[in-house]
mmCIF file of C-alpha atoms in Angstrom:
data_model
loop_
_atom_site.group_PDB
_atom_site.id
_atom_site.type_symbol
_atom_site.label_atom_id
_atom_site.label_comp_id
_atom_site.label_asym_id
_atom_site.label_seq_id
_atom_site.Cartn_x
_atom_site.Cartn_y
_atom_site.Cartn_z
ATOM 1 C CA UNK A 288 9.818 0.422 -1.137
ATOM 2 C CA UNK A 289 7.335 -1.427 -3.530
ATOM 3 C CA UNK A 290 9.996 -4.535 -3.309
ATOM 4 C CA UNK A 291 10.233 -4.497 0.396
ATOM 5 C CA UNK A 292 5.972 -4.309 0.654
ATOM 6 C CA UNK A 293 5.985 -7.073 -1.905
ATOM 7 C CA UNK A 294 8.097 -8.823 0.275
ATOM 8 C CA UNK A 295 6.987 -8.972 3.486
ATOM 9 C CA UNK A 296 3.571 -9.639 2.337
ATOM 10 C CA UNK A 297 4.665 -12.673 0.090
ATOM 11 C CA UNK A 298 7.008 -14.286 3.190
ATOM 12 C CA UNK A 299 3.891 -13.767 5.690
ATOM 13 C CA UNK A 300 1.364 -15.167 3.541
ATOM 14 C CA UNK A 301 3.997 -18.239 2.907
ATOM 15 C CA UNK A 302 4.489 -18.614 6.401
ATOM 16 C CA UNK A 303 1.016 -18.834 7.319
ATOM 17 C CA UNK A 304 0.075 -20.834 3.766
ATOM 18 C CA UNK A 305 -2.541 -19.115 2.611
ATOM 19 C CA UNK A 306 -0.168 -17.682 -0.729
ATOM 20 C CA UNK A 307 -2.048 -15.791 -2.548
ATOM 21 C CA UNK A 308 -1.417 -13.497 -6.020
ATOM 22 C CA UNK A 309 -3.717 -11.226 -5.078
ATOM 23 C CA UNK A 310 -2.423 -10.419 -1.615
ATOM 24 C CA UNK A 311 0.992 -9.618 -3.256
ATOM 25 C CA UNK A 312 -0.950 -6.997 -6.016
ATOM 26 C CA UNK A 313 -3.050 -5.759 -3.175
ATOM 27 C CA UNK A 314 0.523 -4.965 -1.654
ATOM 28 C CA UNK A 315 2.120 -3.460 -4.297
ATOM 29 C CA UNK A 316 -1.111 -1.324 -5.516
ATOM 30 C CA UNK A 317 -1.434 -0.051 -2.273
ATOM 31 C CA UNK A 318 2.248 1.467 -2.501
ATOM 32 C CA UNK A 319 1.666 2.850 -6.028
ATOM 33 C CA UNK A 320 -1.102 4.433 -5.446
ATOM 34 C CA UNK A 321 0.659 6.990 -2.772
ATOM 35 C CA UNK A 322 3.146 7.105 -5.621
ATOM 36 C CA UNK A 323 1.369 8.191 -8.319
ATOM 37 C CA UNK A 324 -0.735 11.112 -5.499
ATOM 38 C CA UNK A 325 3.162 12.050 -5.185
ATOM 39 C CA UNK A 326 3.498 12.237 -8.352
ATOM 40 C CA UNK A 327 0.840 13.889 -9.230
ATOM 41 C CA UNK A 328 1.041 16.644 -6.584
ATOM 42 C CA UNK A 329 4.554 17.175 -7.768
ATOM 43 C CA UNK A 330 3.192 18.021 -11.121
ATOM 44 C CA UNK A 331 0.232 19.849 -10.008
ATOM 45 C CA UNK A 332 2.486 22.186 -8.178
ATOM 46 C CA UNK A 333 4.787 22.806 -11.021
ATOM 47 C CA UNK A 334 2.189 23.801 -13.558
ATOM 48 C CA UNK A 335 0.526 26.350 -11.292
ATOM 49 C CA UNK A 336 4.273 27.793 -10.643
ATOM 50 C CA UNK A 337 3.899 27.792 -6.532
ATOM 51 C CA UNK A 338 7.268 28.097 -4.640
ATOM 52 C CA UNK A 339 8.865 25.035 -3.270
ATOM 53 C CA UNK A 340 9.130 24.878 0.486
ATOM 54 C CA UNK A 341 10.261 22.777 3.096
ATOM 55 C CA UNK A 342 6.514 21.171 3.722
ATOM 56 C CA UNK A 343 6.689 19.801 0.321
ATOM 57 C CA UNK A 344 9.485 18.158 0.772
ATOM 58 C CA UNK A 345 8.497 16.295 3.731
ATOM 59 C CA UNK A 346 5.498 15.407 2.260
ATOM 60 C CA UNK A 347 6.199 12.446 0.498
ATOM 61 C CA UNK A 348 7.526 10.745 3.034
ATOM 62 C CA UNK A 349 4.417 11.076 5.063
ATOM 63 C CA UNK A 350 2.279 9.642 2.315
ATOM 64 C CA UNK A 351 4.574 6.986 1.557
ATOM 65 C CA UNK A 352 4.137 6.312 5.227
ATOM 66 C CA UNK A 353 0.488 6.219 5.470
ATOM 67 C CA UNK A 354 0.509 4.148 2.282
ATOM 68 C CA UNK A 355 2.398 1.665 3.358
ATOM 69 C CA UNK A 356 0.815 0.903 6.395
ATOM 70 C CA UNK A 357 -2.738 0.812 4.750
ATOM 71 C CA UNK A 358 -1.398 -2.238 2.651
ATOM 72 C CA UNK A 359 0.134 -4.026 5.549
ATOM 73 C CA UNK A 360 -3.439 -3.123 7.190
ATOM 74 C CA UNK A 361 -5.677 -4.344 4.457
ATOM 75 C CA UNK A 362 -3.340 -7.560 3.888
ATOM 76 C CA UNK A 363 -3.641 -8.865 7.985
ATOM 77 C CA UNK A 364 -7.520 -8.081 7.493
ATOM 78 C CA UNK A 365 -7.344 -10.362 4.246
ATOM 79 C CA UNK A 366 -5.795 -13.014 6.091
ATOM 80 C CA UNK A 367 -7.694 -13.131 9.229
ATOM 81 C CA UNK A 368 -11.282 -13.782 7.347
ATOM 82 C CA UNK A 369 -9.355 -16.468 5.974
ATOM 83 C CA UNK A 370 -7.710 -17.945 8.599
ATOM 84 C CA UNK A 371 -11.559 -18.514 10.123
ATOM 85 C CA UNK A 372 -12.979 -19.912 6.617
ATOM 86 C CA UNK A 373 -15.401 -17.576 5.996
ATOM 87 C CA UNK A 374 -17.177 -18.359 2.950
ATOM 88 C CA UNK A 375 -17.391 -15.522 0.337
ATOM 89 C CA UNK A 376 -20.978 -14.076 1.235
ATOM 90 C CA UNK A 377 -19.816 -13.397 4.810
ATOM 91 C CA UNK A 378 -16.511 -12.179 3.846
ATOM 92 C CA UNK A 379 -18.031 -9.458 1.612
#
C-alpha cells in the first residue's frame, strides 16, 4: 500500500514537473499514520481483553481507505497552489 501511494504520487508529480520530496513523504505519512491508528487499536483492544468480532476485522480496511484517499487529497491540493504560482504567504 505505502509503495503503491508513493508511487502514484511520485509519477503524477513527474508528469506534471513539479517533483517534489516532500509530496512523496506527505504520501507516505499520510498512509502510516492510518497504520500506526491500526495498530494501535489492535493493541488497545488486546490489553483490555475485549472479544474479537467481525467489525474489527473490517475495520482496517476502512481506515486504510480513508487514509489513502486523504493523501491523494492533500497531494492534488499541493499541486494546484502550485500550478498557479502562488507565492508562500498566499499559499499558507
Amino acid at each position: 500500500m505505502i509503495a503503491f501511494v508513493a508511487f502514484c504520487v511520485f509519477s503524477s508529480a513527474f508528469y506534471f514537473h513539479a517533483l517534489d520530496r516532500g509530496k512523496i513523504f506527505v504520501g507516505i505519512g499520510a498512509t502510516l499514520c492510518p497504520l500506526l491508528a491500526i495498530t494501535c487499536t489492535y493493541g488497545i483492544v488486546s490489553m483490555t481483553g475485549s472479544r474479537v468480532n467481525s467489525l474489527l476485522f473490517v475495520m482496517p480496511f476502512l481506515i486504510m481507505g480513508v487514509g489513502v484517499d486523504a493523501a491523494f487529497l492533500m497531494v492534488y491540493s499541493w499541486q494546484r497552489q502550485i500550478s498557479h504560482n502562488y507565492s508562500s504567504p498566499e499559499r499558507l
